[in-house]
Coordinates of C-alpha atoms and ligand atoms in Angstrom, one line a residue:
M1 CA -12.4 -19.7 33.5
A2 CA -10.8 -22.9 34.7
A3 CA -7.2 -23.1 35.6
T4 CA -5.0 -23.8 32.5
S5 CA -3.2 -27.1 32.9
E6 CA 0.5 -27.0 32.7
P7 CA 1.9 -27.8 29.2
T8 CA 3.0 -31.4 29.1
T9 CA 6.0 -31.1 26.8
R10 CA 9.0 -28.8 26.6
D11 CA 7.8 -27.7 23.1
E12 CA 4.4 -26.7 24.4
L13 CA 5.9 -24.8 27.2
T14 CA 8.4 -23.0 24.9
A15 CA 5.5 -22.1 22.6
K16 CA 3.5 -20.7 25.6
Y17 CA 6.5 -18.7 26.8
R18 CA 7.1 -17.3 23.3
A19 CA 3.4 -16.4 22.8
E20 CA 3.4 -14.5 26.2
R21 CA 6.6 -12.8 25.3
D22 CA 5.4 -11.8 21.8
K23 CA 2.3 -10.1 23.1
R24 CA 4.4 -7.9 25.3
L25 CA 7.1 -6.9 22.7
R26 CA 6.8 -3.3 21.6
T27 CA 8.7 -1.3 19.1
D28 CA 9.4 1.6 21.5
G29 CA 11.4 -0.6 23.9
N30 CA 13.0 1.5 26.6
E31 CA 11.4 4.6 25.0
Q32 CA 8.0 3.7 26.5
Y33 CA 9.2 5.2 29.7
V34 CA 9.4 8.9 30.4
E35 CA 11.1 11.2 32.9
P36 CA 9.0 12.6 35.7
T37 CA 8.3 16.2 34.5
G38 CA 5.5 18.7 34.9
R39 CA 3.1 17.6 37.6
Y40 CA 5.5 14.7 38.4
A41 CA 8.7 16.7 38.5
H42 CA 8.8 16.5 42.3
F43 CA 9.2 12.7 42.1
L44 CA 12.9 13.5 41.8
D45 CA 13.0 15.6 44.9
D46 CA 14.0 14.5 48.4
P47 CA 11.0 14.1 50.6
W48 CA 12.9 12.9 53.6
A49 CA 15.1 15.9 54.5
E50 CA 14.9 19.6 55.1
L51 CA 18.3 20.7 53.8
P52 CA 19.8 23.5 55.8
E53 CA 21.6 26.4 54.0
R54 CA 25.4 26.3 54.2
E55 CA 28.3 28.2 52.9
P56 CA 29.9 26.8 49.6
L57 CA 33.1 24.9 50.1
H58 CA 36.3 25.7 48.3
D59 CA 38.7 23.2 49.8
E60 CA 40.6 20.0 48.9
V61 CA 40.4 16.4 50.1
T62 CA 42.4 13.3 49.3
V63 CA 39.5 11.2 48.2
A64 CA 36.0 12.3 47.1
F65 CA 33.4 9.6 46.7
I66 CA 30.3 10.5 44.7
G67 CA 27.3 8.6 46.1
G68 CA 26.6 7.7 49.7
G69 CA 25.1 4.2 49.1
F70 CA 26.8 1.0 49.9
A71 CA 29.5 1.6 47.3
G72 CA 30.7 4.9 48.9
L73 CA 30.3 3.5 52.4
V74 CA 32.2 0.3 52.0
T75 CA 34.9 2.0 50.0
G76 CA 35.1 4.8 52.6
A77 CA 35.4 2.1 55.3
K78 CA 38.1 0.2 53.5
L79 CA 40.1 3.4 52.9
V80 CA 39.8 4.3 56.6
Q81 CA 40.9 0.8 57.6
A82 CA 44.0 1.3 55.3
G83 CA 44.8 4.6 57.1
I84 CA 43.4 7.0 54.4
D85 CA 40.9 8.9 56.3
D86 CA 40.6 12.1 54.4
V87 CA 37.6 10.9 52.5
R88 CA 34.6 12.9 51.6
I89 CA 31.3 11.3 50.6
I90 CA 29.2 13.6 48.4
E91 CA 25.5 12.5 48.4
K92 CA 22.4 14.2 46.9
G93 CA 20.1 12.6 49.5
G94 CA 19.8 14.1 52.9
D95 CA 21.6 11.1 54.4
V96 CA 23.7 8.2 53.4
G97 CA 22.0 4.9 52.4
G98 CA 21.4 5.2 48.7
T99 CA 18.6 3.0 47.6
W100 CA 17.7 2.3 51.2
Y101 CA 17.5 6.1 51.9
W102 CA 15.1 6.7 49.0
N103 CA 13.0 3.5 49.1
R104 CA 10.9 3.7 52.3
Y105 CA 7.8 2.2 50.9
P106 CA 5.9 -0.1 53.3
G107 CA 7.2 -3.6 53.2
A108 CA 10.6 -2.8 51.6
Q109 CA 12.9 -5.7 52.3
C110 CA 16.0 -7.2 50.7
D111 CA 15.6 -10.5 48.8
T112 CA 19.2 -11.4 49.5
A113 CA 19.9 -12.8 53.0
A114 CA 21.0 -10.2 55.5
M115 CA 24.0 -12.3 56.6
I116 CA 25.6 -11.7 53.2
Y117 CA 23.8 -8.6 51.9
L118 CA 24.6 -6.3 54.8
P119 CA 28.3 -5.5 54.4
L120 CA 30.8 -5.2 57.3
L121 CA 28.6 -6.9 59.9
E122 CA 31.7 -8.1 61.8
E123 CA 33.4 -4.8 61.7
T124 CA 30.3 -3.0 63.0
G125 CA 29.2 -5.6 65.4
H126 CA 25.6 -5.8 64.1
M127 CA 23.4 -8.9 64.2
P128 CA 20.6 -8.8 61.6
S129 CA 17.3 -9.3 63.2
E130 CA 15.8 -11.5 60.5
K131 CA 17.1 -13.7 57.7
Y132 CA 15.8 -11.1 55.2
T133 CA 15.9 -7.7 56.8
H134 CA 13.5 -4.9 56.2
G135 CA 14.3 -1.5 54.7
P136 CA 14.5 0.5 58.0
E137 CA 17.1 -1.9 59.4
I138 CA 19.2 -1.8 56.2
Y139 CA 19.0 2.0 56.2
E140 CA 20.1 2.0 59.9
H141 CA 23.0 -0.3 58.9
T142 CA 24.2 2.2 56.3
R143 CA 24.2 4.8 59.0
R144 CA 26.0 2.5 61.3
I145 CA 28.8 2.0 58.8
A146 CA 29.1 5.8 58.3
E147 CA 29.3 6.3 62.1
T148 CA 31.7 3.4 62.8
F149 CA 34.2 4.6 60.2
G150 CA 33.8 8.4 60.9
L151 CA 32.4 9.0 57.4
Y152 CA 29.9 11.5 58.5
D153 CA 32.6 13.9 59.7
N154 CA 33.6 15.0 56.3
A155 CA 30.5 14.1 54.3
L156 CA 28.5 16.5 52.2
L157 CA 24.9 15.4 52.2
G158 CA 22.0 17.0 50.3
T159 CA 24.6 18.0 47.7
E160 CA 24.4 17.1 44.1
V161 CA 27.5 17.1 41.9
T162 CA 26.9 19.1 38.8
S163 CA 30.3 18.8 37.2
L164 CA 33.5 16.8 37.6
E165 CA 36.6 18.0 35.7
W166 CA 40.2 16.9 35.6
E167 CA 42.6 19.9 36.0
D168 CA 45.9 18.8 34.5
D169 CA 48.0 21.6 35.9
T170 CA 47.2 20.7 39.5
K171 CA 46.6 17.0 38.9
R172 CA 43.3 17.4 40.8
W173 CA 39.7 16.7 40.1
V174 CA 37.5 19.8 40.4
I175 CA 34.0 19.0 41.7
R176 CA 31.2 21.6 41.4
T177 CA 27.9 21.1 43.1
N178 CA 24.4 22.5 43.2
R179 CA 25.3 24.2 46.5
G180 CA 28.0 26.4 44.9
D181 CA 30.9 24.2 46.1
E182 CA 34.1 24.1 44.1
M183 CA 36.2 21.5 45.7
R184 CA 39.4 19.7 44.6
A185 CA 40.2 16.1 45.2
K186 CA 43.3 14.1 44.4
F187 CA 41.3 11.0 43.8
V188 CA 37.6 10.6 42.9
A189 CA 35.5 7.4 43.1
M190 CA 32.0 7.2 41.8
G191 CA 29.3 4.8 43.0
T192 CA 26.2 6.5 41.7
G193 CA 24.1 3.3 41.5
P194 CA 22.4 1.6 38.6
L195 CA 18.7 1.9 39.6
H196 CA 17.9 5.2 41.3
R197 CA 16.3 7.6 38.9
P198 CA 12.5 7.0 39.0
K199 CA 10.9 6.5 35.6
L200 CA 7.2 6.7 34.6
P201 CA 5.3 4.7 32.0
G202 CA 4.6 7.0 29.0
I203 CA 0.9 6.3 29.2
P204 CA -1.3 8.7 27.2
G205 CA -2.9 11.3 29.5
I206 CA -0.5 10.7 32.4
E207 CA -0.2 14.4 33.0
S208 CA -3.9 14.9 33.3
F209 CA -4.5 12.9 36.5
G210 CA -6.0 15.1 39.1
G211 CA -5.9 12.9 42.1
H212 CA -3.0 12.3 44.4
A213 CA 0.1 10.5 42.9
F214 CA 3.5 9.4 44.0
H215 CA 6.3 7.1 43.0
T216 CA 7.1 4.2 45.3
S217 CA 10.6 5.6 45.9
R218 CA 9.1 8.8 47.3
W219 CA 6.3 7.3 49.4
D220 CA 3.9 10.0 50.7
Y221 CA 3.2 9.0 54.3
A222 CA 1.7 12.4 54.9
Y223 CA -1.1 11.3 52.6
T224 CA -1.3 7.6 53.3
G225 CA -0.6 7.5 57.0
G226 CA 1.4 4.6 58.4
D227 CA 5.2 4.5 58.4
P228 CA 8.2 2.6 56.8
E229 CA 8.0 0.1 59.7
G230 CA 4.6 -1.1 58.3
G231 CA 2.2 0.8 60.5
L232 CA -1.4 0.7 59.1
M233 CA -1.9 3.4 56.5
T234 CA -5.1 4.8 58.0
G235 CA -5.2 7.7 55.5
L236 CA -6.2 5.2 52.8
A237 CA -9.2 3.7 54.6
D238 CA -11.7 5.6 52.6
K239 CA -9.7 5.9 49.4
R240 CA -9.7 4.2 46.0
V241 CA -6.1 3.5 45.4
G242 CA -4.4 2.3 42.1
I243 CA -0.9 1.0 41.7
I244 CA 0.7 0.6 38.3
G245 CA 3.4 -2.1 38.1
T246 CA 3.8 -5.5 39.7
G247 CA 7.6 -5.8 39.9
A248 CA 9.7 -6.5 43.0
T249 CA 8.6 -3.2 44.6
A250 CA 4.9 -3.6 44.1
V251 CA 5.1 -7.2 45.4
Q252 CA 6.3 -5.9 48.7
C253 CA 4.0 -2.9 49.1
V254 CA 0.8 -4.4 47.8
P255 CA 0.1 -6.4 51.0
H256 CA 0.3 -3.2 53.0
L257 CA -2.0 -1.4 50.6
A258 CA -4.5 -4.2 50.5
R259 CA -4.7 -4.1 54.3
A260 CA -5.2 -0.3 54.4
A261 CA -7.0 0.9 51.3
G262 CA -10.8 1.2 50.9
E263 CA -10.4 -0.3 47.4
L264 CA -7.2 -1.3 45.8
F265 CA -6.7 -1.7 42.0
V266 CA -3.4 -3.3 41.0
F267 CA -2.8 -2.7 37.3
Q268 CA -0.7 -5.6 36.0
R269 CA 1.1 -6.0 32.7
T270 CA 3.3 -9.0 33.5
P271 CA 3.0 -11.0 36.7
S272 CA 6.2 -11.5 38.8
S273 CA 7.3 -15.0 39.8
I274 CA 6.5 -15.3 43.5
D275 CA 8.4 -18.0 45.3
I276 CA 8.3 -18.8 49.0
R277 CA 9.9 -16.3 51.4
N278 CA 10.1 -18.2 54.6
N279 CA 11.6 -15.4 56.6
H280 CA 12.6 -15.9 60.3
E281 CA 14.2 -14.1 63.1
I282 CA 17.9 -14.7 63.7
D283 CA 18.7 -16.4 67.0
P284 CA 21.2 -14.5 69.0
D285 CA 22.5 -17.7 70.7
W286 CA 23.3 -19.2 67.3
F287 CA 24.7 -15.9 66.0
S288 CA 27.1 -15.7 69.0
T289 CA 28.6 -19.0 68.0
L290 CA 29.9 -17.7 64.7
E291 CA 33.7 -17.6 64.6
P292 CA 35.6 -14.4 63.5
G293 CA 35.9 -14.3 59.7
W294 CA 32.5 -15.9 59.3
Q295 CA 31.1 -13.2 56.9
R296 CA 33.8 -13.8 54.3
Q297 CA 33.1 -17.5 54.5
W298 CA 29.4 -16.9 54.0
L299 CA 30.0 -14.6 51.1
E300 CA 32.2 -17.0 49.4
N301 CA 30.0 -20.0 50.1
F302 CA 27.0 -18.2 48.6
M303 CA 28.9 -17.0 45.6
I304 CA 30.3 -20.4 44.8
L305 CA 26.9 -22.2 45.1
Q306 CA 25.1 -19.5 43.3
T307 CA 27.4 -19.6 40.3
G308 CA 27.3 -23.4 39.8
G309 CA 30.2 -24.4 42.1
F310 CA 30.4 -27.1 44.7
A311 CA 30.6 -26.7 48.5
D312 CA 30.0 -29.1 51.4
E313 CA 27.2 -27.1 52.8
D314 CA 24.8 -24.3 51.8
L315 CA 25.1 -21.7 54.5
V316 CA 22.6 -19.2 53.1
K317 CA 19.9 -21.6 51.9
D318 CA 17.8 -19.2 50.0
G319 CA 15.9 -18.9 46.7
W320 CA 19.1 -18.1 44.8
T321 CA 21.1 -21.1 46.0
D322 CA 18.1 -23.3 45.6
I323 CA 18.1 -22.5 41.8
S324 CA 21.8 -23.5 41.5
Q325 CA 21.5 -26.5 43.8
R326 CA 18.7 -28.0 41.7
I327 CA 20.8 -27.6 38.6
R328 CA 23.9 -29.1 40.2
D329 CA 21.9 -32.0 41.7
R330 CA 20.5 -32.9 38.3
V331 CA 23.9 -32.9 36.7
L332 CA 25.2 -35.1 39.4
A333 CA 22.2 -37.5 39.3
D334 CA 22.3 -38.0 35.5
P335 CA 24.6 -40.9 34.7
D336 CA 24.9 -39.7 31.1
A337 CA 25.7 -36.1 32.0
T338 CA 29.2 -34.8 31.2
M339 CA 30.4 -31.5 32.7
D340 CA 30.0 -29.8 29.3
P341 CA 27.9 -26.7 28.7
A342 CA 25.1 -28.8 27.0
S343 CA 24.6 -30.9 30.2
W344 CA 24.5 -27.7 32.3
L345 CA 22.0 -26.1 29.9
K346 CA 19.8 -29.2 30.0
A347 CA 19.9 -29.3 33.8
Y348 CA 19.2 -25.6 33.9
E349 CA 16.2 -25.9 31.7
D350 CA 14.8 -28.9 33.5
S351 CA 15.3 -27.3 36.9
D352 CA 13.7 -24.1 35.7
D353 CA 10.7 -25.9 34.3
E354 CA 10.2 -27.7 37.6
K355 CA 10.7 -24.5 39.6
M356 CA 8.3 -22.4 37.5
A357 CA 5.7 -25.2 37.5
E358 CA 5.9 -25.1 41.4
I359 CA 5.6 -21.3 41.4
R360 CA 2.4 -21.5 39.2
A361 CA 1.0 -24.3 41.3
R362 CA 1.6 -22.1 44.4
V363 CA -0.7 -19.5 42.8
D364 CA -3.5 -22.1 42.4
E365 CA -3.0 -23.2 46.0
I366 CA -3.2 -19.7 47.4
I367 CA -5.7 -17.8 45.2
S368 CA -9.3 -18.6 45.6
D369 CA -10.6 -17.0 42.4
P370 CA -9.6 -19.1 39.4
D371 CA -9.5 -16.2 36.9
T372 CA -7.3 -14.2 39.3
A373 CA -5.1 -17.2 39.8
E374 CA -4.7 -17.7 36.1
A375 CA -3.7 -14.0 35.6
L376 CA -1.1 -14.2 38.3
K377 CA 0.9 -17.1 36.7
P378 CA 4.2 -16.1 35.3
W379 CA 5.0 -17.7 31.9
Y380 CA 8.7 -17.2 31.4
R381 CA 11.9 -18.6 32.9
Q382 CA 12.6 -17.5 36.4
L383 CA 15.6 -15.4 35.7
C384 CA 13.9 -13.5 32.8
K385 CA 12.7 -11.0 35.4
R386 CA 13.7 -10.3 38.9
P387 CA 12.6 -13.3 40.9
C388 CA 10.4 -12.4 43.9
F389 CA 9.9 -14.1 47.2
H390 CA 6.9 -13.3 49.3
D391 CA 4.4 -15.0 51.7
E392 CA 1.7 -12.3 51.7
Y393 CA 1.6 -10.9 48.2
L394 CA -0.6 -13.5 46.5
Q395 CA -2.7 -13.8 49.5
S396 CA -3.7 -10.1 49.3
Y397 CA -5.8 -10.8 46.2
N398 CA -8.2 -13.0 48.3
R399 CA -9.3 -9.8 50.1
P400 CA -12.6 -8.5 48.8
N401 CA -11.2 -4.9 48.5
A402 CA -8.1 -5.9 46.5
H403 CA -8.6 -6.2 42.8
L404 CA -6.1 -7.4 40.3
I405 CA -6.6 -5.6 37.0
D406 CA -4.7 -7.8 34.6
T407 CA -4.2 -6.3 31.1
D408 CA -3.0 -9.4 29.4
G409 CA 0.4 -7.9 28.6
K410 CA -1.0 -4.6 27.2
G411 CA -0.6 -2.4 30.2
V412 CA -2.7 0.6 31.2
E413 CA -4.3 2.2 28.2
R414 CA -4.6 5.8 29.3
I415 CA -5.0 8.0 32.3
D416 CA -7.4 10.8 32.7
E417 CA -8.3 13.4 35.3
T418 CA -10.2 11.0 37.5
G419 CA -8.5 7.7 37.0
V420 CA -7.1 4.9 34.9
W421 CA -8.4 3.1 31.8
A422 CA -7.5 -0.6 31.3
N423 CA -9.2 -3.2 29.1
G424 CA -11.6 -0.5 27.9
E425 CA -12.8 0.1 31.5
H426 CA -12.4 3.2 33.6
Y427 CA -11.3 2.9 37.2
E428 CA -11.9 6.0 39.3
L429 CA -9.1 6.7 41.7
D430 CA -8.3 9.0 44.5
C431 CA -4.6 8.1 44.5
L432 CA -2.3 6.6 41.9
I433 CA 1.0 5.0 42.9
Y434 CA 3.7 4.4 40.3
A435 CA 5.6 1.2 41.0
S436 CA 7.1 1.6 37.5
G437 CA 10.8 1.3 38.4
F438 CA 13.9 3.1 37.6
E439 CA 16.0 4.2 34.6
V440 CA 18.2 1.4 33.3
G441 CA 20.4 1.5 30.3
T442 CA 20.3 5.2 29.9
E443 CA 23.6 7.1 29.7
Y444 CA 25.8 7.0 32.8
S445 CA 26.0 10.8 32.9
R446 CA 22.3 11.2 32.7
R447 CA 21.7 8.8 35.6
S448 CA 24.4 10.3 37.7
G449 CA 23.3 13.9 36.9
Y450 CA 26.7 15.2 35.8
D451 CA 29.3 14.5 33.1
T452 CA 32.9 13.7 33.8
V453 CA 35.5 15.6 31.9
G454 CA 38.9 13.9 31.7
R455 CA 42.2 14.7 30.2
N456 CA 42.1 17.0 27.1
G457 CA 38.4 17.7 27.6
L458 CA 37.3 14.2 26.8
T459 CA 33.9 13.5 28.5
L460 CA 32.9 10.1 29.9
S461 CA 29.7 10.3 27.8
E462 CA 31.8 10.7 24.6
K463 CA 34.1 7.9 25.7
W464 CA 31.2 5.6 26.5
A465 CA 28.9 6.6 23.7
D466 CA 29.2 3.2 22.2
G467 CA 29.3 1.3 25.6
M468 CA 31.4 1.2 28.7
L469 CA 35.1 0.9 28.2
S470 CA 37.1 0.1 31.3
F471 CA 39.8 -1.9 32.9
H472 CA 38.4 -4.2 35.6
G473 CA 35.2 -2.1 35.4
M474 CA 37.0 0.5 37.5
H475 CA 39.7 2.4 35.5
V476 CA 39.2 4.4 32.4
H477 CA 42.0 5.6 30.2
G478 CA 42.0 9.4 29.9
F479 CA 40.5 9.7 33.4
P480 CA 43.4 9.6 35.8
N481 CA 42.8 9.1 39.5
L482 CA 39.2 8.2 38.9
F483 CA 37.6 4.9 40.0
V484 CA 34.2 3.6 38.9
V485 CA 32.6 1.3 41.5
S486 CA 29.9 -1.1 40.1
P487 CA 29.6 -4.8 39.3
S488 CA 29.8 -4.2 35.5
Q489 CA 32.9 -5.4 33.6
A490 CA 34.1 -7.0 36.8
A491 CA 32.6 -9.8 38.9
N492 CA 29.1 -8.9 37.8
L493 CA 27.6 -10.8 40.8
I494 CA 24.0 -9.6 40.5
S495 CA 22.6 -11.8 43.3
N496 CA 24.6 -10.0 45.9
V497 CA 25.6 -6.6 44.7
P498 CA 27.3 -5.4 48.0
H499 CA 29.9 -8.2 47.7
N500 CA 31.1 -6.6 44.4
L501 CA 31.4 -3.3 46.2
V502 CA 33.3 -4.6 49.2
E503 CA 35.9 -6.1 46.8
A504 CA 36.0 -2.9 44.8
G505 CA 36.6 -0.9 48.0
E506 CA 39.4 -3.2 49.0
T507 CA 41.0 -2.8 45.5
I508 CA 40.8 1.0 45.7
A509 CA 42.4 1.0 49.2
H510 CA 45.3 -1.1 47.9
I511 CA 45.8 1.2 44.8
L512 CA 45.7 4.4 46.8
G513 CA 47.9 3.0 49.5
H514 CA 50.5 2.2 46.8
A515 CA 50.1 5.6 45.1
I516 CA 50.6 7.4 48.3
E517 CA 53.6 5.2 49.2
V518 CA 55.4 5.9 45.9
G519 CA 54.4 9.5 45.9
A520 CA 52.5 9.3 42.6
D521 CA 50.5 12.3 41.4
E522 CA 48.6 10.2 38.9
V523 CA 47.3 6.7 38.6
E524 CA 46.0 5.8 35.2
V525 CA 45.2 2.6 33.2
T526 CA 47.2 2.3 29.9
Q527 CA 45.2 2.3 26.7
E528 CA 46.6 -1.1 25.9
A529 CA 45.4 -2.7 29.2
E530 CA 42.0 -1.1 28.8
D531 CA 41.8 -2.4 25.2
R532 CA 42.8 -5.9 26.2
W533 CA 40.2 -6.0 28.9
V534 CA 37.4 -4.7 26.7
D535 CA 38.4 -7.2 24.0
L536 CA 38.3 -10.0 26.5
L537 CA 34.8 -9.0 27.7
E538 CA 33.5 -8.4 24.2
K539 CA 34.6 -11.8 23.0
H540 CA 34.1 -14.0 26.0
G541 CA 32.3 -11.9 28.7
R542 CA 29.8 -13.6 30.9
R543 CA 26.6 -11.6 30.4
F544 CA 23.8 -11.0 32.7
G545 CA 20.4 -10.7 31.0
N546 CA 19.9 -9.7 27.4
N547 CA 18.1 -13.0 26.7
Q548 CA 15.8 -12.2 23.7
E549 CA 13.8 -15.4 24.4
C550 CA 12.6 -13.7 27.6
T551 CA 9.5 -11.7 28.2
P552 CA 10.5 -8.0 27.9
G553 CA 11.8 -6.1 30.9
Y554 CA 14.8 -4.2 32.0
Y555 CA 16.8 -7.4 32.2
N556 CA 16.8 -7.7 28.4
N557 CA 16.6 -4.1 27.2
E558 CA 12.8 -4.5 27.0
G559 CA 13.2 -7.2 24.4
Q560 CA 15.2 -5.2 22.0
S561 CA 18.7 -6.0 20.7
P562 CA 21.1 -4.6 23.3
G563 CA 23.6 -3.6 20.6
R564 CA 27.3 -3.3 21.4
R565 CA 26.5 -0.8 24.1
G566 CA 24.2 -3.1 26.0
L567 CA 26.5 -6.0 25.6
L568 CA 29.5 -4.1 26.9
N569 CA 27.6 -2.6 29.8
S570 CA 26.3 -6.0 31.0
A571 CA 29.5 -8.0 30.6
G572 CA 31.4 -9.6 33.4
Y573 CA 34.6 -11.5 33.8
P574 CA 34.5 -14.6 31.5
A575 CA 35.3 -17.1 34.2
G576 CA 32.6 -15.7 36.6
P577 CA 32.6 -14.0 40.0
V578 CA 34.6 -16.6 42.0
A579 CA 37.5 -16.4 39.5
F580 CA 37.3 -12.6 39.2
F581 CA 37.6 -12.2 43.0
Q582 CA 40.6 -14.6 43.0
Y583 CA 42.2 -12.8 40.1
I584 CA 41.7 -9.3 41.5
D585 CA 43.0 -10.3 44.9
Q586 CA 46.1 -11.6 43.3
W587 CA 46.4 -8.5 41.1
R588 CA 46.1 -6.0 44.0
T589 CA 48.3 -7.8 46.5
S590 CA 51.1 -8.6 44.1
G591 CA 52.2 -5.0 44.3
E592 CA 52.6 -4.9 40.5
F593 CA 49.1 -3.4 39.6
E594 CA 49.7 -4.5 36.1
G595 CA 48.0 -2.3 33.5
L596 CA 48.1 0.8 35.8
E597 CA 50.8 3.6 35.6
F598 CA 51.8 5.4 38.7
R599 CA 53.4 8.7 37.7
Ligands
NDP1 P1 10.4 -2.8 37.8 O1 11.1 -2.0 36.7 O2 10.9 -4.1 38.1 O3 8.9 -2.9 37.6 C1 8.1 -1.9 36.9 C2 6.7 -2.5 36.7 O4 5.9 -1.5 36.0 C3 6.7 -3.8 35.9 O5 5.8 -4.6 36.5 C4 6.1 -3.3 34.6 O6 5.5 -4.3 33.8 C5 5.1 -2.2 35.1 N1 4.7 -1.3 34.0 C6 5.4 -0.5 33.2 N2 4.6 0.1 32.3 C7 3.4 -0.3 32.6 C8 2.1 0.0 32.0 N3 2.0 0.8 31.0 N4 1.0 -0.6 32.5 C9 1.1 -1.5 33.5 N5 2.3 -1.8 34.1 C10 3.4 -1.2 33.6 O7 10.5 -1.8 39.1 P2 10.6 -2.2 40.6 O8 10.6 -0.9 41.4 O9 9.5 -3.1 41.0 O10 11.9 -2.9 40.8 C11 13.1 -2.4 40.3 C12 14.3 -3.2 40.8 O11 14.7 -2.8 42.1 C13 14.0 -4.7 40.9 O12 14.1 -5.4 39.7 C14 15.2 -5.1 41.9 O13 16.4 -5.2 41.2 C15 15.2 -4.0 42.8 N6 14.4 -4.3 44.0 C16 14.8 -5.2 44.8 C17 14.1 -5.6 45.9 C18 14.5 -6.6 46.8 O14 15.7 -7.0 46.9 N7 13.6 -7.1 47.5 C19 12.8 -5.0 46.2 C20 12.4 -4.0 45.2 C21 13.1 -3.7 44.1 P3 6.3 -5.3 32.9 O15 6.8 -6.3 33.8 O16 5.3 -5.8 31.9 O17 7.4 -4.5 32.2

């Protein structure tokens, strides 16, 4: 097959995008995915830690933080900086680190530049080794934060919260765990992460596979050989290895698999967009010239440029700011353009057309086989799916042992004892790797593994049955002294999630500082303030994802209407992240904390 030429008009391109989307739309939406059970139940276990027995705890702390990822670590650090050091992180993994604890697949790396992605670099004195750091260094950094701020001292690792209940008599939260603990905390914050519960494709016969299998977030190095640093996986040299999924995770581990496996079969339903990575080491001489306060400046510069604002220079210069800069340059270059939404939309569409054409041309440049090249071209707007950046992924398919099994949007047909069926053909496999992602959009309580029972027995799952209801994404009426830490219903800065968390930590530190100062037993948002916030977001919220024109994926609820629930869960402050951070800084430093009651 010869390479398809690029559509020459916007209409042709739109028609092509729609046709590719339509062939992927399915009535079961999110329901196509299943929980790991039966032969896959161990996919939820912790392969990285032997957890020692310990006596259950029956004590009390000032602050308990559920989740030991960046949310818990930066909040803990901010609290310690504010003089509140009786903080206990409770984490189900055997160590802190969150996603970087679990995801140790070869090649794991963050797409957001380390200078802004790694929080508290100045406070911990760490210089990232590369522009885009790899997983092991990020995991080390999470440990560094815990050590620097003494957060290990009081942490409960390898401990899963099973219930969280407000006790009105004592004005304390009661936390029970799978280790038999029954602790009390005056304040509880929750940062349980949006993408951490592995999911599997509900492919017929999935249970019957008799070979070796694992999910990317529980990489089985005992079987593959190699290590998270990228050591050659010698255990795969004589193996036929299959991998299902071609999202951001697969893009990073496929080059390592292609190097190591006897034969590699990559089962693709939708190709990712693969832009240039262009990684490089960070020069210590240059790093030493940065003035104190540089990280805040970098965070703000990135956020401003990434959300359509203007700045004299682009400090981060990455794929995210490139997208925004192209749009801005077009608006500025067009003499007829006004600064109205229509001009921005036109500039966005033109820039995106240009960018996606470049990404498809890059496939042709790199891939020697024209059929493979055609199958690897993404036909959707770049932000329809998680944009990927890699300089070795596409190249992997030029290896004779690496086979792209494109299914033209249909996915794997079925699995049997010896392998995988796709396009009517059977592929015999020794090992099958699921790069099938994580639960998104399921109930908060299901993903976190416990429900939260507030005042008068009201549960958070009841309260949020029809979507998240909060004030600032953090406070929930009926749930005093509880703080939710996530980007939703707040800044919603998706391109650099830790920035949201650092700000949330700062906010919590201010609120608790004030509560302690005035001797309040309870801090709670009023119903009125919560209603006003929800109303604002429902009417004018800036939404991430949910574009029904897009090819299906977790960004748009697998192509199905998000309903009120999905819209509420994905809403951010109407004026965007820059304005939200200004607003929240003013709100927390004014000393008024308008909307909260301190009793
Ligand atoms: P994703 O949910 O993004 O990808 C799942 C993959 O499985 C998709 O390619 C999907 O295809 C495919 N799939 C599902 N069912 C089938 C089937 N029946 N047959 C064939 N293929 C199937 O998971 P990831 O783990 O890749 O990424 C999750 C998120 O984690 C990312 O979006 C990103 O936010 C984050 N991440 C960030 C990284 C970074 O910063 N570098 C690195 C890795 C992850 P389809 O596209 O058609 O649905």
